[in-house]
PDB file of C-alpha atoms in Angstrom:
ATOM      1  CA  UNK A  16      91.299 117.926 119.926  1.00  0.00           C
ATOM      2  CA  UNK A  17      94.629 116.598 118.684  1.00  0.00           C
ATOM      3  CA  UNK A  18      98.309 117.096 119.127  1.00  0.00           C
ATOM      4  CA  UNK A  19      99.402 117.456 115.509  1.00  0.00           C
ATOM      5  CA  UNK A  20      96.725 119.104 113.419  1.00  0.00           C
ATOM      6  CA  UNK A  21      92.996 119.771 113.346  1.00  0.00           C
ATOM      7  CA  UNK A  22      92.719 117.314 110.450  1.00  0.00           C
ATOM      8  CA  UNK A  23      93.481 114.464 112.857  1.00  0.00           C
ATOM      9  CA  UNK A  24      90.181 113.871 114.668  1.00  0.00           C
ATOM     10  CA  UNK A  25      91.515 111.594 117.400  1.00  0.00           C
ATOM     11  CA  UNK A  26      91.588 113.068 120.901  1.00  0.00           C
ATOM     12  CA  UNK A  27      95.102 111.712 121.451  1.00  0.00           C
ATOM     13  CA  UNK A  28      96.898 111.805 118.122  1.00  0.00           C
ATOM     14  CA  UNK A  29     100.300 111.035 119.649  1.00  0.00           C
ATOM     15  CA  UNK A  30     101.313 107.641 121.007  1.00  0.00           C
ATOM     16  CA  UNK A  31     104.089 107.334 123.603  1.00  0.00           C
ATOM     17  CA  UNK A  32     105.345 103.899 124.650  1.00  0.00           C
ATOM     18  CA  UNK A  33     107.936 102.479 127.001  1.00  0.00           C
ATOM     19  CA  UNK A  34     108.957  98.810 126.891  1.00  0.00           C
ATOM     20  CA  UNK A  35     110.109  97.056 130.064  1.00  0.00           C
ATOM     21  CA  UNK A  36     111.540  93.616 130.752  1.00  0.00           C
ATOM     22  CA  UNK A  37     109.967  93.595 134.217  1.00  0.00           C
ATOM     23  CA  UNK A  38     106.167  93.532 134.558  1.00  0.00           C
ATOM     24  CA  UNK A  39     106.191  95.197 137.977  1.00  0.00           C
ATOM     25  CA  UNK A  40     108.260  98.128 136.667  1.00  0.00           C
ATOM     26  CA  UNK A  41     105.754  98.636 133.838  1.00  0.00           C
ATOM     27  CA  UNK A  42     102.782  98.406 136.222  1.00  0.00           C
ATOM     28  CA  UNK A  43     104.426 100.820 138.688  1.00  0.00           C
ATOM     29  CA  UNK A  44     105.102 103.441 136.006  1.00  0.00           C
ATOM     30  CA  UNK A  45     101.580 103.098 134.625  1.00  0.00           C
ATOM     31  CA  UNK A  46     100.129 103.731 138.098  1.00  0.00           C
ATOM     32  CA  UNK A  47     102.247 106.895 138.407  1.00  0.00           C
ATOM     33  CA  UNK A  48     101.219 108.142 134.972  1.00  0.00           C
ATOM     34  CA  UNK A  49      97.514 107.490 135.605  1.00  0.00           C
ATOM     35  CA  UNK A  50      97.679 110.039 138.426  1.00  0.00           C
ATOM     36  CA  UNK A  51      98.646 112.781 135.979  1.00  0.00           C
ATOM     37  CA  UNK A  52      95.864 114.551 134.067  1.00  0.00           C
ATOM     38  CA  UNK A  53      95.760 114.282 130.291  1.00  0.00           C
ATOM     39  CA  UNK A  54      97.536 110.919 130.071  1.00  0.00           C
ATOM     40  CA  UNK A  55      95.394 107.917 129.185  1.00  0.00           C
ATOM     41  CA  UNK A  56      97.720 105.098 130.263  1.00  0.00           C
ATOM     42  CA  UNK A  57      97.459 101.320 129.888  1.00  0.00           C
ATOM     43  CA  UNK A  58      99.859  98.408 130.253  1.00  0.00           C
ATOM     44  CA  UNK A  59     100.159  95.535 127.806  1.00  0.00           C
ATOM     45  CA  UNK A  60     101.671  92.228 128.895  1.00  0.00           C
ATOM     46  CA  UNK A  61     102.589  89.272 126.652  1.00  0.00           C
ATOM     47  CA  UNK A  62      99.468  87.342 125.673  1.00  0.00           C
ATOM     48  CA  UNK A  63      97.132  90.287 126.292  1.00  0.00           C
ATOM     49  CA  UNK A  64      94.055  89.727 124.140  1.00  0.00           C
ATOM     50  CA  UNK A  65      93.281  93.457 123.873  1.00  0.00           C
ATOM     51  CA  UNK A  66      96.620  94.703 122.513  1.00  0.00           C
ATOM     52  CA  UNK A  67      95.091  96.231 119.380  1.00  0.00           C
ATOM     53  CA  UNK A  68      92.364  98.013 121.330  1.00  0.00           C
ATOM     54  CA  UNK A  69      94.872  99.395 123.823  1.00  0.00           C
ATOM     55  CA  UNK A  70      97.163 100.670 121.068  1.00  0.00           C
ATOM     56  CA  UNK A  71      94.343 102.178 118.949  1.00  0.00           C
ATOM     57  CA  UNK A  72      91.362 102.872 121.241  1.00  0.00           C
ATOM     58  CA  UNK A  73      89.721 105.555 119.073  1.00  0.00           C
ATOM     59  CA  UNK A  74      88.030 103.775 116.165  1.00  0.00           C
ATOM     60  CA  UNK A  75      85.564 106.615 115.673  1.00  0.00           C
ATOM     61  CA  UNK A  76      88.346 109.202 115.766  1.00  0.00           C
ATOM     62  CA  UNK A  77      90.198 107.329 113.037  1.00  0.00           C
ATOM     63  CA  UNK A  78      87.076 107.332 110.844  1.00  0.00           C
ATOM     64  CA  UNK A  79      86.584 111.061 111.474  1.00  0.00           C
ATOM     65  CA  UNK A  80      90.233 111.619 110.528  1.00  0.00           C
ATOM     66  CA  UNK A  81      89.651 109.692 107.298  1.00  0.00           C
ATOM     67  CA  UNK A  82      86.635 111.839 106.433  1.00  0.00           C
ATOM     68  CA  UNK A  83      88.287 115.139 107.410  1.00  0.00           C
ATOM     69  CA  UNK A  84      91.493 114.537 105.511  1.00  0.00           C
ATOM     70  CA  UNK A  85      89.758 113.343 102.356  1.00  0.00           C
ATOM     71  CA  UNK A  86      87.306 116.249 102.503  1.00  0.00           C
ATOM     72  CA  UNK A  87      90.235 118.695 102.607  1.00  0.00           C
ATOM     73  CA  UNK A  88      92.968 117.116 100.496  1.00  0.00           C
ATOM     74  CA  UNK A  89      90.939 115.856  97.538  1.00  0.00           C
ATOM     75  CA  UNK A  90      89.362 119.247  96.707  1.00  0.00           C
ATOM     76  CA  UNK A  91      92.709 120.966  97.380  1.00  0.00           C
ATOM     77  CA  UNK A  92      94.365 118.545  94.970  1.00  0.00           C
ATOM     78  CA  UNK A  93      91.671 119.163  92.363  1.00  0.00           C
ATOM     79  CA  UNK A  94      92.104 122.932  92.687  1.00  0.00           C
ATOM     80  CA  UNK A  95      95.875 122.599  92.427  1.00  0.00           C
ATOM     81  CA  UNK A  96      95.456 120.397  89.365  1.00  0.00           C
ATOM     82  CA  UNK A  97      93.094 122.940  87.820  1.00  0.00           C
ATOM     83  CA  UNK A  98      95.618 125.730  88.401  1.00  0.00           C
ATOM     84  CA  UNK A  99      98.436 123.648  86.893  1.00  0.00           C
ATOM     85  CA  UNK A 100      96.285 122.786  83.889  1.00  0.00           C
ATOM     86  CA  UNK A 101      95.328 126.428  83.438  1.00  0.00           C
ATOM     87  CA  UNK A 102      98.991 127.416  83.516  1.00  0.00           C
ATOM     88  CA  UNK A 103      99.818 124.746  80.934  1.00  0.00           C
ATOM     89  CA  UNK A 104      97.030 125.930  78.641  1.00  0.00           C
ATOM     90  CA  UNK A 105      98.057 129.594  79.024  1.00  0.00           C
ATOM     91  CA  UNK A 106     101.728 128.858  78.324  1.00  0.00           C
ATOM     92  CA  UNK A 107     100.720 127.107  75.143  1.00  0.00           C
ATOM     93  CA  UNK A 108     101.928 123.600  75.913  1.00  0.00           C
ATOM     94  CA  UNK A 109     100.802 121.758  72.766  1.00  0.00           C
ATOM     95  CA  UNK A 110      98.997 118.864  74.471  1.00  0.00           C
ATOM     96  CA  UNK A 111      97.039 121.204  76.760  1.00  0.00           C
ATOM     97  CA  UNK A 112      96.416 123.843  74.090  1.00  0.00           C
ATOM     98  CA  UNK A 113      95.008 121.225  71.696  1.00  0.00           C
ATOM     99  CA  UNK A 114      92.299 120.205  74.162  1.00  0.00           C
ATOM    100  CA  UNK A 115      92.109 122.647  77.083  1.00  0.00           C
ATOM    101  CA  UNK A 116      88.894 121.219  78.584  1.00  0.00           C
ATOM    102  CA  UNK A 117      90.318 117.694  78.600  1.00  0.00           C
ATOM    103  CA  UNK A 118      93.628 118.931  80.057  1.00  0.00           C
ATOM    104  CA  UNK A 119      91.866 120.766  82.893  1.00  0.00           C
ATOM    105  CA  UNK A 120      89.566 117.829  83.633  1.00  0.00           C
ATOM    106  CA  UNK A 121      92.332 115.233  83.505  1.00  0.00           C
ATOM    107  CA  UNK A 122      94.892 117.161  85.563  1.00  0.00           C
ATOM    108  CA  UNK A 123      92.235 118.209  88.109  1.00  0.00           C
ATOM    109  CA  UNK A 124      91.246 114.549  88.519  1.00  0.00           C
ATOM    110  CA  UNK A 125      94.903 113.584  88.961  1.00  0.00           C
ATOM    111  CA  UNK A 126      95.227 116.307  91.604  1.00  0.00           C
ATOM    112  CA  UNK A 127      92.176 114.958  93.439  1.00  0.00           C
ATOM    113  CA  UNK A 128      93.620 111.439  93.214  1.00  0.00           C
ATOM    114  CA  UNK A 129      96.965 112.502  94.689  1.00  0.00           C
ATOM    115  CA  UNK A 130      95.133 114.532  97.341  1.00  0.00           C
ATOM    116  CA  UNK A 131      93.273 111.350  98.294  1.00  0.00           C
ATOM    117  CA  UNK A 132      96.581 109.477  98.492  1.00  0.00           C
ATOM    118  CA  UNK A 133      97.989 112.125 100.832  1.00  0.00           C
ATOM    119  CA  UNK A 134      94.801 111.964 102.923  1.00  0.00           C
ATOM    120  CA  UNK A 135      95.264 108.200 103.170  1.00  0.00           C
ATOM    121  CA  UNK A 136      98.749 108.722 104.609  1.00  0.00           C
ATOM    122  CA  UNK A 137      97.306 110.996 107.272  1.00  0.00           C
ATOM    123  CA  UNK A 138      94.713 108.348 108.111  1.00  0.00           C
ATOM    124  CA  UNK A 139      97.088 105.370 108.098  1.00  0.00           C
ATOM    125  CA  UNK A 140      99.577 107.244 110.282  1.00  0.00           C
ATOM    126  CA  UNK A 141     102.824 105.451 109.353  1.00  0.00           C
ATOM    127  CA  UNK A 142     104.449 107.048 112.401  1.00  0.00           C
ATOM    128  CA  UNK A 143     102.044 105.162 114.685  1.00  0.00           C
ATOM    129  CA  UNK A 144     102.540 101.954 112.710  1.00  0.00           C
ATOM    130  CA  UNK A 145     106.241 102.020 113.559  1.00  0.00           C
ATOM    131  CA  UNK A 146     105.465 102.355 117.278  1.00  0.00           C
ATOM    132  CA  UNK A 147     102.865  99.574 117.117  1.00  0.00           C
ATOM    133  CA  UNK A 148     105.308  97.198 115.397  1.00  0.00           C
ATOM    134  CA  UNK A 149     107.924  97.858 118.093  1.00  0.00           C
ATOM    135  CA  UNK A 150     105.390  97.100 120.830  1.00  0.00           C
ATOM    136  CA  UNK A 151     104.308  93.895 119.110  1.00  0.00           C
ATOM    137  CA  UNK A 152     107.953  92.796 118.726  1.00  0.00           C
ATOM    138  CA  UNK A 153     108.621  93.513 122.391  1.00  0.00           C
ATOM    139  CA  UNK A 154     105.588  91.479 123.456  1.00  0.00           C
ATOM    140  CA  UNK A 155     106.758  88.516 121.365  1.00  0.00           C
ATOM    141  CA  UNK A 156     110.137  88.722 123.163  1.00  0.00           C
ATOM    142  CA  UNK A 157     108.341  88.734 126.536  1.00  0.00           C
ATOM    143  CA  UNK A 158     108.459  92.478 127.214  1.00  0.00           C
ATOM    144  CA  UNK A 159     105.801  94.623 128.861  1.00  0.00           C
ATOM    145  CA  UNK A 160     104.688  97.929 127.351  1.00  0.00           C
ATOM    146  CA  UNK A 161     103.342 101.048 128.994  1.00  0.00           C
ATOM    147  CA  UNK A 162     101.166 102.793 126.406  1.00  0.00           C
ATOM    148  CA  UNK A 163     100.301 106.445 126.878  1.00  0.00           C
ATOM    149  CA  UNK A 164      97.799 108.421 124.807  1.00  0.00           C
ATOM    150  CA  UNK A 165      98.561 112.051 125.798  1.00  0.00           C
ATOM    151  CA  UNK A 166      96.041 114.775 125.049  1.00  0.00           C
ATOM    152  CA  UNK A 167      98.614 117.368 123.953  1.00  0.00           C
ATOM    153  CA  UNK A 168     102.305 117.862 123.168  1.00  0.00           C
ATOM    154  CA  UNK A 169     103.194 119.023 126.689  1.00  0.00           C
ATOM    155  CA  UNK A 170     101.697 115.822 128.112  1.00  0.00           C
ATOM    156  CA  UNK A 171     103.493 113.745 125.444  1.00  0.00           C
ATOM    157  CA  UNK A 172     106.848 115.193 126.505  1.00  0.00           C
ATOM    158  CA  UNK A 173     106.012 114.602 130.176  1.00  0.00           C
ATOM    159  CA  UNK A 174     105.106 110.967 129.474  1.00  0.00           C
ATOM    160  CA  UNK A 175     108.306 110.415 127.474  1.00  0.00           C
ATOM    161  CA  UNK A 176     110.380 111.953 130.293  1.00  0.00           C
ATOM    162  CA  UNK A 177     108.682 109.729 132.900  1.00  0.00           C
ATOM    163  CA  UNK A 178     109.368 106.632 130.779  1.00  0.00           C
ATOM    164  CA  UNK A 179     113.027 107.631 130.414  1.00  0.00           C
ATOM    165  CA  UNK A 180     113.330 108.235 134.193  1.00  0.00           C
ATOM    166  CA  UNK A 181     111.887 104.749 134.786  1.00  0.00           C
ATOM    167  CA  UNK A 182     114.754 103.263 132.780  1.00  0.00           C
ATOM    168  CA  UNK A 183     113.086 102.522 129.437  1.00  0.00           C
ATOM    169  CA  UNK A 184     113.471 104.164 126.064  1.00  0.00           C
ATOM    170  CA  UNK A 185     110.492 106.287 125.091  1.00  0.00           C
ATOM    171  CA  UNK A 186     109.122 105.447 121.647  1.00  0.00           C
ATOM    172  CA  UNK A 187     106.653 107.904 120.212  1.00  0.00           C
ATOM    173  CA  UNK A 188     104.712 108.841 117.147  1.00  0.00           C
ATOM    174  CA  UNK A 189     104.472 112.399 115.820  1.00  0.00           C
TER     175      UNK A 189
END
């Protein structure tokens, strides 16, 4: 399902990219990588109208990731908040002891809120954002990017090694 965790619902959770100055070198590497199983490979050239789609082809997987992570992290945060509130009430902290029901409700809600924030980080994938920005910068400079969406970690390492052998630096997300 994914390369990092079952919470990420995208088939290829990792993104591996190589940037080339020469279009033919990028096209040649992409052709080689397409022959290997488990590597969805595309090339992006300057002015390509489908850059966003090629970098993030799994819209539905992203939405499933959003739902999965929020469904797990928000209740986990609420339970953690409830446990913290219970501990505060039991230890006799004056604010919690004065109104235990309010303390439990408030801290549980804060836990759910912070769980939702953490779920948002999983969905936004800051690690992928860094890779996407580097590709966009390279395209502005006239570079050509080979974008690989590997299906597992072994394939991600193989793609990165192939990019390095072709003379580019492999850039990858987690």
